Coordinates of N, CA and C in Angstrom, one line a residue:
Chain S
X1 N -35.2 -62.0 41.4 CA -34.7 -62.6 40.1 C -33.5 -61.8 39.6
X2 N -32.4 -62.5 39.3 CA -31.1 -61.9 39.0 C -31.2 -61.1 37.6
X3 N -30.6 -60.1 37.4 CA -30.7 -59.4 36.1 C -29.7 -60.0 35.1
X4 N -29.6 -59.3 33.9 CA -28.7 -59.9 33.0 C -27.3 -59.7 33.4
X5 N -26.5 -60.8 33.2 CA -25.1 -60.7 33.7 C -24.3 -61.0 32.3
X6 N -23.1 -60.2 32.4 CA -22.2 -60.2 31.3 C -20.6 -60.5 31.8
X7 N -20.0 -61.4 31.2 CA -18.7 -61.6 31.6 C -17.8 -61.5 30.4
X8 N -16.5 -61.3 30.5 CA -16.1 -60.4 31.7 C -16.4 -59.0 31.6
X9 N -16.1 -58.1 32.6 CA -16.8 -56.9 32.5 C -15.7 -56.0 31.8
X10 N -14.5 -56.2 32.0 CA -13.4 -55.6 31.3 C -12.5 -56.5 30.7
X11 N -12.1 -56.0 29.7 CA -11.0 -57.0 28.9 C -10.2 -56.2 27.9
X12 N -8.8 -56.5 28.0 CA -7.7 -55.7 27.2 C -7.3 -56.8 26.3
X13 N -7.0 -56.6 25.0 CA -6.8 -57.5 24.1 C -5.7 -56.8 23.2
X14 N -4.9 -57.4 22.4 CA -4.1 -56.8 21.4 C -4.5 -57.0 20.0
X15 N -4.3 -56.2 19.0 CA -4.4 -56.2 17.6 C -4.4 -57.6 17.0
X16 N -5.4 -58.1 16.3 CA -5.1 -59.5 15.7 C -5.6 -60.7 16.5
X17 N -5.8 -60.4 17.8 CA -6.3 -61.6 18.7 C -7.7 -61.7 18.6
X18 N -8.3 -62.7 19.2 CA -9.7 -62.8 19.1 C -10.4 -62.9 20.5
X19 N -11.6 -62.6 20.8 CA -12.3 -62.3 22.0 C -13.7 -62.9 22.0
X20 N -14.0 -63.7 23.1 CA -15.5 -64.0 23.3 C -16.0 -63.4 24.6
X21 N -17.2 -62.8 24.3 CA -17.9 -62.2 25.5 C -19.2 -63.2 25.7
X22 N -19.6 -63.1 27.0 CA -20.8 -64.0 27.5 C -21.8 -63.2 27.9
X23 N -23.1 -63.6 27.7 CA -24.2 -62.8 28.1 C -25.1 -64.1 28.8
X24 N -25.3 -63.8 30.1 CA -26.7 -64.8 30.7 C -27.7 -63.8 30.9
X25 N -28.8 -64.2 30.2 CA -30.0 -63.5 30.3 C -30.7 -63.7 31.6
X26 N -31.8 -62.9 31.8 CA -32.8 -63.2 33.0 C -33.3 -64.5 32.9
X27 N -33.4 -65.2 33.9 CA -34.2 -66.6 33.9 C -35.5 -66.5 33.1
X28 N -35.6 -67.4 32.4 CA -36.8 -67.4 31.7 C -36.9 -66.8 30.3
X29 N -35.9 -65.8 30.3 CA -35.8 -65.1 28.9 C -35.3 -65.9 27.7
X30 N -35.9 -65.9 26.6 CA -35.4 -66.6 25.5 C -34.9 -65.8 24.4
X31 N -34.8 -64.5 24.5 CA -34.5 -63.5 23.4 C -33.3 -62.8 23.9
X32 N -32.1 -62.8 23.1 CA -31.0 -62.0 23.5 C -30.6 -61.2 22.4
X33 N -30.1 -60.0 22.5 CA -29.7 -59.1 21.6 C -28.4 -58.4 22.0
X34 N -27.5 -58.2 21.1 CA -26.2 -57.6 21.4 C -26.0 -56.1 20.8
X35 N -25.4 -55.2 21.5 CA -25.1 -53.9 20.9 C -23.8 -53.4 21.1
X36 N -23.2 -52.6 20.3 CA -21.8 -52.0 20.4 C -22.1 -50.6 20.7
X37 N -21.3 -50.0 21.7 CA -21.5 -48.8 21.9 C -19.9 -48.0 21.8
X38 N -19.9 -47.0 21.0 CA -18.6 -46.5 20.9 C -18.9 -44.8 20.9
X39 N -18.0 -44.0 21.2 CA -18.2 -42.5 21.3 C -18.4 -42.1 19.9
X40 N -17.8 -42.5 18.8 CA -18.3 -42.1 17.5 C -19.3 -42.7 16.9
X41 N -19.7 -43.8 16.9 CA -20.8 -44.5 16.3 C -21.9 -44.7 17.2
X42 N -21.9 -44.3 18.3 CA -23.1 -44.6 19.2 C -23.2 -45.9 19.5
X43 N -24.8 -46.1 19.7 CA -25.0 -47.5 19.9 C -25.5 -48.2 18.7
X44 N -25.0 -49.4 18.1 CA -25.2 -50.0 17.2 C -25.6 -51.5 17.4
X45 N -26.6 -51.9 16.6 CA -27.2 -53.3 16.9 C -26.3 -54.3 16.1
X46 N -25.9 -55.3 16.9 CA -25.0 -56.3 16.5 C -25.8 -57.5 15.7
X47 N -26.6 -58.2 16.8 CA -27.3 -59.4 16.3 C -28.4 -59.8 17.4
X48 N -29.3 -60.6 17.2 CA -30.5 -60.9 18.0 C -30.6 -62.4 17.8
X49 N -30.9 -63.0 18.9 CA -31.0 -64.5 19.0 C -32.4 -65.0 19.7
X50 N -33.0 -65.8 19.2 CA -34.3 -66.4 20.0 C -34.3 -67.9 19.6
X51 N -34.3 -68.6 20.8 CA -34.3 -70.0 20.7 C -33.3 -70.7 19.8
X52 N -32.1 -70.2 20.2 CA -30.8 -70.7 19.5 C -30.7 -70.2 18.0
X53 N -31.5 -69.4 17.5 CA -31.5 -69.1 16.0 C -31.3 -67.6 16.0
X54 N -30.4 -67.1 15.1 CA -30.2 -65.8 14.9 C -31.3 -65.3 14.1
X55 N -31.9 -64.4 14.5 CA -33.2 -63.7 13.8 C -32.8 -62.4 13.1
X56 N -31.9 -61.7 13.4 CA -31.5 -60.5 12.5 C -30.0 -60.1 12.9
X57 N -29.4 -59.6 12.0 CA -28.0 -59.2 12.1 C -27.8 -57.8 11.8
X58 N -26.9 -57.0 12.3 CA -26.7 -55.6 12.0 C -25.7 -55.7 10.9
X59 N -25.1 -54.5 10.6 CA -24.1 -54.2 9.4 C -22.9 -54.2 10.0
X60 N -22.5 -55.2 10.3 CA -20.9 -55.4 10.9 C -20.3 -56.5 10.2
X61 N -19.0 -56.6 10.0 CA -18.3 -57.5 9.1 C -18.3 -58.9 9.7
X62 N -17.9 -59.8 8.7 CA -18.2 -61.3 9.4 C -17.1 -61.6 10.5
X63 N -16.2 -60.7 11.0 CA -15.3 -61.1 12.0 C -16.3 -61.1 13.3
X64 N -17.5 -60.5 13.3 CA -18.3 -60.5 14.6 C -19.4 -61.7 14.2
X65 N -19.3 -62.6 15.4 CA -20.2 -63.6 15.2 C -20.9 -63.9 16.6
X66 N -21.8 -64.8 16.7 CA -22.6 -64.9 17.7 C -23.2 -66.2 17.9
X67 N -23.6 -66.6 19.0 CA -24.5 -67.9 19.1 C -25.1 -67.8 20.3
X68 N -26.2 -68.7 20.4 CA -27.1 -69.0 21.6 C -27.3 -70.4 21.9
X69 N -27.1 -70.7 23.2 CA -27.1 -72.0 23.7 C -28.6 -72.6 24.2
X70 N -28.8 -73.7 24.4 CA -30.2 -74.2 24.7 C -30.7 -73.6 26.0
X71 N -29.8 -73.1 26.7 CA -30.1 -72.5 28.1 C -30.3 -71.0 28.0
X72 N -30.4 -70.5 26.7 CA -30.5 -69.0 26.3 C -29.3 -68.1 26.5
X73 N -28.3 -68.6 27.2 CA -27.0 -67.9 27.2 C -26.4 -67.8 25.8
X74 N -25.8 -66.5 25.6 CA -25.4 -66.3 24.4 C -23.9 -65.7 24.6
X75 N -23.2 -66.0 23.3 CA -21.7 -65.6 23.3 C -21.7 -64.8 22.0
X76 N -20.7 -63.8 22.1 CA -20.3 -63.2 20.8 C -18.9 -63.3 20.7
X77 N -18.3 -63.4 19.4 CA -16.9 -63.5 19.2 C -16.7 -62.5 18.2
X78 N -15.3 -62.1 18.4 CA -14.7 -61.0 17.5 C -13.3 -61.5 17.1
X79 N -13.0 -61.9 15.9 CA -11.9 -62.3 15.5 C -11.0 -61.2 14.7
X80 N -9.6 -61.5 14.9 CA -8.8 -60.5 14.3 C -9.2 -59.1 14.8
X81 N -9.0 -58.9 16.0 CA -9.4 -57.8 16.5 C -8.7 -56.4 15.9
X82 N -9.3 -55.3 15.8 CA -8.8 -54.1 15.3 C -9.1 -53.0 16.4
X83 N -8.1 -52.0 16.2 CA -8.3 -50.8 17.2 C -9.6 -50.4 17.3
X84 N -10.4 -50.4 16.2 CA -11.6 -49.7 16.3 C -12.7 -50.7 16.8
X85 N -12.4 -51.8 17.2 CA -13.3 -52.7 18.1 C -13.4 -52.4 19.6
X86 N -12.6 -51.5 19.9 CA -12.7 -50.9 21.3 C -13.9 -50.4 21.6
X87 N -14.8 -51.0 22.5 CA -16.0 -50.5 22.8 C -16.8 -51.1 24.1
X88 N -18.0 -50.6 24.3 CA -18.6 -51.1 25.4 C -19.7 -52.2 24.6
X89 N -19.6 -53.3 25.0 CA -20.5 -54.2 24.3 C -21.7 -54.6 25.2
X90 N -22.9 -54.3 24.9 CA -24.1 -54.6 25.7 C -24.7 -55.6 25.3
X91 N -25.5 -56.3 26.1 CA -26.3 -57.4 25.8 C -27.7 -57.2 26.6
X92 N -28.8 -57.6 25.8 CA -29.9 -57.4 26.4 C -30.9 -58.6 26.3
X93 N -31.8 -58.8 27.1 CA -32.7 -60.1 27.0 C -34.1 -59.8 27.4
X94 N -35.1 -60.4 26.7 CA -36.4 -60.2 26.9 C -37.3 -61.6 27.0
X95 N -38.3 -61.7 27.4 CA -39.0 -63.1 27.7 C -39.2 -63.8 26.2
X96 N -39.7 -62.9 25.3 CA -40.2 -63.6 24.0 C -39.4 -63.0 22.9
X97 N -40.1 -62.3 22.1 CA -39.7 -61.8 20.8 C -40.3 -60.6 20.5
X98 N -41.7 -60.6 20.1 CA -42.1 -59.3 19.6 C -42.9 -58.5 21.0
X99 N -42.5 -57.4 21.0 CA -43.3 -56.6 21.9 C -42.9 -56.4 23.4
X100 N -41.9 -57.5 23.8 CA -41.5 -57.5 25.2 C -40.4 -56.5 25.3
X101 N -40.3 -55.9 26.6 CA -39.4 -55.1 27.1 C -38.1 -55.9 27.1
X102 N -36.9 -55.1 26.9 CA -35.6 -55.6 26.9 C -35.0 -55.0 28.1
X103 N -34.2 -56.1 28.7 CA -33.4 -55.6 29.9 C -31.9 -55.9 29.7
X104 N -31.1 -54.8 29.9 CA -29.8 -54.7 29.5 C -28.9 -55.2 30.7
X105 N -27.7 -55.7 30.2 CA -26.7 -56.1 31.2 C -25.8 -54.8 31.3
X106 N -24.9 -55.0 32.2 CA -24.0 -53.8 32.6 C -22.8 -53.7 31.5
X107 N -22.8 -54.5 30.5 CA -21.8 -54.5 29.4 C -20.4 -54.9 29.8
X108 N -19.6 -55.2 28.7 CA -18.3 -55.6 28.6 C -17.4 -54.6 28.1
X109 N -16.5 -54.0 28.7 CA -15.8 -53.0 28.2 C -14.5 -53.6 27.7
X110 N -14.4 -53.6 26.1 CA -13.2 -54.1 25.5 C -12.3 -53.1 25.0
X111 N -11.0 -53.2 25.2 CA -10.1 -52.3 24.9 C -9.0 -53.1 24.0
X112 N -8.7 -52.5 22.9 CA -7.7 -53.2 21.9 C -6.7 -52.2 21.7
X113 N -5.6 -53.0 22.1 CA -4.2 -52.0 21.9 C -3.4 -52.4 20.7
Chain K
X1 N -34.4 -47.8 5.9 CA -34.0 -48.2 7.3 C -34.5 -47.1 8.1
X2 N -34.8 -47.4 9.4 CA -35.2 -46.4 10.3 C -34.1 -45.7 10.9
X3 N -34.3 -44.3 11.2 CA -33.3 -43.5 11.7 C -33.7 -42.8 12.9
X4 N -33.1 -42.5 14.0 CA -33.6 -41.7 15.1 C -32.5 -40.7 15.2
X5 N -33.2 -39.3 15.7 CA -32.2 -38.1 15.6 C -32.5 -37.4 17.0
X6 N -31.5 -37.1 17.7 CA -31.6 -36.4 18.9 C -30.7 -35.1 18.6
X7 N -31.4 -34.0 18.6 CA -30.7 -32.8 18.2 C -29.9 -32.1 19.2
X8 N -30.2 -32.4 20.5 CA -29.5 -31.7 21.6 C -28.4 -32.7 22.2
X9 N -27.3 -32.3 22.0 CA -26.3 -33.2 22.4 C -25.9 -33.2 23.9
X10 N -26.2 -32.0 24.5 CA -26.3 -31.6 26.0 C -27.4 -30.9 26.4
X11 N -28.0 -31.1 27.6 CA -28.9 -30.3 28.1 C -28.8 -30.0 29.7
X12 N -29.0 -28.9 30.3 CA -28.9 -28.8 31.7 C -30.2 -28.0 32.3
X13 N -30.5 -28.4 33.5 CA -31.6 -27.8 34.0 C -31.5 -27.9 35.6
X14 N -32.1 -26.8 36.3 CA -31.8 -26.7 37.8 C -32.7 -27.8 38.4
X15 N -32.2 -28.0 39.6 CA -33.1 -29.3 40.3 C -34.3 -28.6 40.6
X16 N -35.4 -29.5 40.6 CA -36.8 -29.2 40.8 C -37.6 -28.7 39.7
X17 N -36.8 -28.2 38.5 CA -37.6 -27.8 37.4 C -37.9 -28.8 36.3
X18 N -38.5 -28.4 35.3 CA -38.7 -29.4 34.2 C -37.9 -29.3 32.9
X19 N -37.7 -30.2 32.3 CA -36.7 -30.2 31.1 C -37.5 -31.1 30.1
X20 N -37.3 -30.6 28.8 CA -37.7 -31.5 27.9 C -36.8 -32.0 26.7
X21 N -36.7 -33.2 26.4 CA -35.6 -33.7 25.5 C -36.2 -34.1 24.2
X22 N -35.6 -33.8 23.1 CA -36.4 -34.0 21.9 C -35.7 -35.2 21.1
X23 N -36.8 -35.7 20.4 CA -36.3 -36.7 19.4 C -37.2 -36.7 18.2
X24 N -36.8 -37.1 17.2 CA -37.4 -37.2 15.8 C -36.8 -38.5 15.4
X25 N -37.9 -39.3 14.6 CA -37.4 -40.4 13.9 C -38.0 -40.5 12.5
X26 N -37.5 -41.4 11.7 CA -38.0 -41.5 10.4 C -38.2 -43.1 10.1
X27 N -39.4 -43.4 9.8 CA -39.8 -44.6 9.4 C -41.0 -44.8 8.5
X28 N -41.0 -45.8 7.6 CA -42.0 -46.1 6.7 C -43.1 -47.0 7.3
X29 N -42.8 -47.6 8.4 CA -43.8 -48.6 9.2 C -44.8 -47.8 9.8
X30 N -46.0 -48.6 10.1 CA -47.1 -48.0 10.8 C -47.3 -48.5 12.2
X31 N -46.6 -49.4 12.5 CA -46.7 -50.1 13.7 C -45.3 -50.1 14.4
X32 N -45.0 -49.7 15.6 CA -43.6 -49.6 16.0 C -43.7 -49.3 17.6
X33 N -42.6 -49.4 18.3 CA -42.5 -48.9 19.5 C -41.5 -47.9 19.7
X34 N -41.5 -47.1 20.7 CA -40.7 -45.9 20.9 C -40.3 -45.9 22.5
X35 N -39.0 -45.6 22.7 CA -38.5 -45.9 24.0 C -37.5 -44.8 24.4
X36 N -37.5 -44.3 25.6 CA -36.4 -43.6 26.2 C -35.6 -44.4 27.3
X37 N -34.3 -44.4 27.0 CA -33.4 -45.0 27.9 C -32.5 -44.3 28.6
X38 N -32.3 -44.5 29.8 CA -31.2 -43.7 30.6 C -30.0 -44.4 30.9
X39 N -28.8 -43.7 30.7 CA -27.5 -44.5 30.9 C -26.8 -43.6 31.7
X40 N -26.8 -44.0 33.1 CA -25.9 -43.1 34.1 C -24.4 -43.6 33.8
X41 N -23.6 -43.0 34.6 CA -22.4 -43.1 34.6 C -21.9 -44.6 34.7
X42 N -22.6 -45.3 35.5 CA -22.5 -46.8 35.7 C -22.4 -47.6 34.3
X43 N -23.2 -47.0 33.2 CA -23.3 -47.7 32.0 C -24.3 -48.6 31.7
X44 N -25.2 -48.6 33.0 CA -26.4 -49.7 32.9 C -27.5 -48.8 32.4
X45 N -27.8 -49.5 31.2 CA -29.0 -48.9 30.4 C -30.2 -49.4 30.9
X46 N -31.1 -48.1 31.3 CA -32.3 -48.4 32.2 C -33.5 -47.8 31.3
X47 N -34.4 -48.8 31.1 CA -35.8 -48.3 30.4 C -36.5 -47.1 31.3
X48 N -36.7 -45.9 30.7 CA -37.4 -44.9 31.4 C -38.9 -44.9 31.0
X49 N -39.3 -45.0 29.8 CA -40.7 -45.0 29.4 C -40.8 -45.6 28.0
X50 N -42.0 -46.0 27.8 CA -42.2 -46.8 26.4 C -43.5 -46.4 25.9
X51 N -43.6 -46.1 24.6 CA -44.9 -45.8 23.9 C -45.0 -46.8 22.7
X52 N -46.2 -47.4 22.6 CA -46.6 -48.0 21.5 C -47.2 -47.1 20.3
X53 N -46.8 -47.2 19.3 CA -47.2 -46.4 18.3 C -48.7 -46.4 18.0
X54 N -49.4 -47.5 18.3 CA -50.8 -47.6 18.1 C -51.9 -46.9 18.9
X55 N -51.2 -46.7 20.1 CA -52.0 -45.9 21.3 C -51.6 -44.5 21.2
X56 N -52.7 -43.6 21.0 CA -52.8 -42.2 20.9 C -52.4 -41.5 22.3
X57 N -52.7 -42.2 23.2 CA -52.5 -41.5 24.7 C -51.0 -41.4 24.8
X58 N -50.4 -40.5 25.4 CA -49.0 -40.4 25.7 C -48.8 -41.1 27.0
X59 N -47.6 -41.8 26.9 CA -47.2 -42.7 28.2 C -46.7 -41.6 29.2
X60 N -47.0 -42.1 30.5 CA -46.5 -41.5 31.6 C -45.8 -42.3 32.7
X61 N -44.8 -42.1 33.2 CA -44.3 -43.0 34.2 C -43.9 -42.0 35.5
X62 N -44.6 -41.7 36.5 CA -44.2 -41.0 37.6 C -43.8 -39.4 37.0
X63 N -42.7 -39.1 37.2 CA -42.1 -37.6 36.8 C -41.9 -37.6 35.3
X64 N -41.9 -38.7 34.5 CA -41.6 -38.8 33.3 C -42.6 -39.0 32.2
X65 N -42.8 -38.3 31.4 CA -43.9 -38.2 30.4 C -43.2 -38.0 28.9
X66 N -44.2 -38.3 27.9 CA -43.7 -38.1 26.6 C -44.9 -37.4 25.9
X67 N -44.4 -36.7 24.8 CA -45.2 -36.1 23.9 C -45.1 -36.7 22.5
X68 N -46.0 -37.8 22.1 CA -45.7 -38.5 20.9 C -46.8 -38.0 19.8
X69 N -46.0 -37.5 18.8 CA -46.7 -36.9 17.7 C -46.4 -37.6 16.4
X70 N -47.4 -38.7 16.0 CA -46.9 -39.6 15.1 C -46.9 -39.1 13.8
X71 N -47.7 -38.3 13.4 CA -47.7 -37.5 12.1 C -46.4 -36.8 11.9
X72 N -45.9 -36.1 12.9 CA -44.9 -35.4 12.9 C -43.5 -36.2 13.0
X73 N -43.8 -37.6 13.5 CA -42.7 -38.3 13.8 C -41.7 -37.8 14.9
X74 N -42.3 -37.4 16.0 CA -41.6 -36.7 17.0 C -41.9 -37.4 18.3
X75 N -41.1 -37.5 19.2 CA -41.3 -38.3 20.5 C -40.4 -37.5 21.5
X76 N -40.8 -36.6 22.3 CA -40.1 -36.0 23.2 C -40.4 -36.6 24.6
X77 N -39.4 -36.2 25.6 CA -39.4 -36.7 26.8 C -39.6 -35.5 27.8
X78 N -40.5 -35.4 28.7 CA -40.4 -34.3 29.7 C -40.1 -34.9 31.0
X79 N -39.3 -34.3 31.6 CA -39.1 -34.6 33.0 C -39.3 -33.7 34.0
X80 N -40.2 -34.0 34.9 CA -40.8 -32.9 35.8 C -40.1 -33.1 37.2
X81 N -40.0 -31.9 38.0 CA -39.2 -31.9 39.2 C -37.8 -32.6 39.3
X82 N -37.0 -32.1 38.3 CA -35.6 -32.9 38.2 C -35.1 -33.2 39.4
X83 N -34.5 -34.3 39.6 CA -33.7 -34.7 40.7 C -32.2 -35.0 40.2
X84 N -31.2 -34.7 41.3 CA -29.9 -35.1 40.9 C -29.6 -36.4 40.3
X85 N -30.4 -37.3 40.7 CA -30.2 -38.8 40.2 C -30.8 -39.0 38.7
X86 N -31.3 -37.9 38.3 CA -31.6 -38.0 36.7 C -30.6 -37.6 35.9
X87 N -29.4 -37.2 36.3 CA -28.4 -36.8 35.6 C -27.8 -38.1 34.8
X88 N -27.8 -38.0 33.5 CA -27.5 -39.2 32.7 C -27.4 -38.9 31.4
X89 N -27.0 -39.9 30.4 CA -27.2 -39.8 29.1 C -28.6 -40.5 28.9
X90 N -29.4 -39.7 27.9 CA -30.7 -40.2 27.6 C -30.6 -40.6 26.1
X91 N -31.1 -41.7 25.9 CA -31.4 -42.3 24.7 C -32.6 -42.5 24.1
X92 N -33.1 -41.9 22.9 CA -34.4 -42.4 22.3 C -34.0 -43.5 21.4
X93 N -35.1 -44.4 21.3 CA -34.8 -45.6 20.5 C -36.1 -46.0 20.0
X94 N -36.0 -46.5 18.8 CA -37.1 -47.2 17.8 C -36.9 -48.4 17.7
X95 N -38.4 -49.3 17.8 CA -38.2 -50.8 17.6 C -39.3 -51.1 16.7
X96 N -39.1 -51.9 15.6 CA -40.1 -52.2 14.8 C -41.2 -53.3 15.6
X97 N -42.4 -53.3 15.1 CA -43.5 -54.3 15.6 C -43.4 -55.5 14.7
X98 N -42.8 -55.6 13.7 CA -42.7 -56.8 12.8 C -41.7 -57.8 13.2
X99 N -42.1 -59.1 13.1 CA -41.5 -60.2 13.6 C -40.1 -60.1 13.3
X100 N -39.5 -59.8 11.9 CA -38.2 -60.0 11.7 C -37.4 -59.0 12.6
X101 N -37.8 -57.9 12.9 CA -37.0 -56.7 13.4 C -37.4 -56.5 14.9
X102 N -38.0 -57.5 15.3 CA -38.6 -57.5 16.7 C -37.8 -57.1 17.9
X103 N -36.5 -57.4 17.9 CA -35.6 -57.0 18.9 C -34.7 -56.0 18.7
X104 N -34.6 -55.5 17.4 CA -33.6 -54.6 17.1 C -33.9 -53.2 17.6
X105 N -33.1 -52.7 18.4 CA -33.4 -51.2 18.8 C -32.4 -50.3 17.8
X106 N -33.1 -49.3 17.4 CA -32.3 -48.2 16.6 C -32.2 -47.0 17.4
X107 N -31.0 -46.6 17.9 CA -30.8 -45.5 18.9 C -30.6 -44.2 18.4
X108 N -30.9 -43.1 19.0 CA -30.4 -41.9 18.6 C -29.1 -41.8 19.2
X109 N -28.3 -40.5 19.0 CA -27.0 -40.2 19.5 C -27.1 -39.9 21.0
X110 N -28.1 -39.6 21.6 CA -28.1 -39.4 22.9 C -28.1 -37.8 23.2
X111 N -28.7 -37.5 24.4 CA -28.5 -36.2 25.1 C -28.0 -36.3 26.4
X112 N -27.0 -35.6 26.7 CA -26.3 -35.7 28.1 C -27.1 -34.7 28.9
X113 N -27.7 -35.1 29.9 CA -28.5 -34.3 30.8 C -27.8 -34.0 32.2
X114 N -27.5 -32.7 32.5 CA -26.9 -32.3 33.6 C -27.9 -31.5 34.3
X115 N -27.9 -32.1 35.8 CA -28.9 -31.4 36.8 C -28.1 -30.5 37.6
X116 N -28.4 -29.2 37.8 CA -27.6 -28.2 38.6 C -28.3 -28.1 40.0
X117 N -27.7 -28.3 41.0 CA -28.2 -28.3 42.3 C -28.6 -26.8 42.8

């Protein structure tokens, strides 16, 4: 069974632009979560989706948004990019919701110039 | 809000020896999960071990075991017979067992483990 895939793996953008990152969960998994990893702030929760509904959201500005499609694939969008948005963005999937192990993807490295 | 603290930014150990990584957490919940994740240079986050708070028995996975002290809110990871492939960043993480927060992991700052040959 294929693992969690994230595209693109690397991305370079300039300040003010917007970006969309994609996450394809393991086949059959319905829950997807997103995390931001930076050297300064560590790993921080962005949001989680289950059956196309956002179940929980972290403490990030409204520039960060996401969605989940009927096939469980998820996208996150960051508008009006700032230098501080440079980070590794990790996606994790799990079969259902409560209690299941989460499997992480390889991440998307975003650099904002 | 829950917090997770890893007080050791870096640790090193000789190959084949045993090392213990520390983690403490703060929560008002009685039911939750605790995890240790490993992140090698490839950045792929890999689950090492998992502990359910309602289970008194400490989890074990081959060379990896935990010391879970619920009253003290402590969750340490012991790696026995350390191998070069164990070198990585290790993160302790907390996850609530209630529905609303069921998939949100709260991570510690990480401990960088170096294995000396």
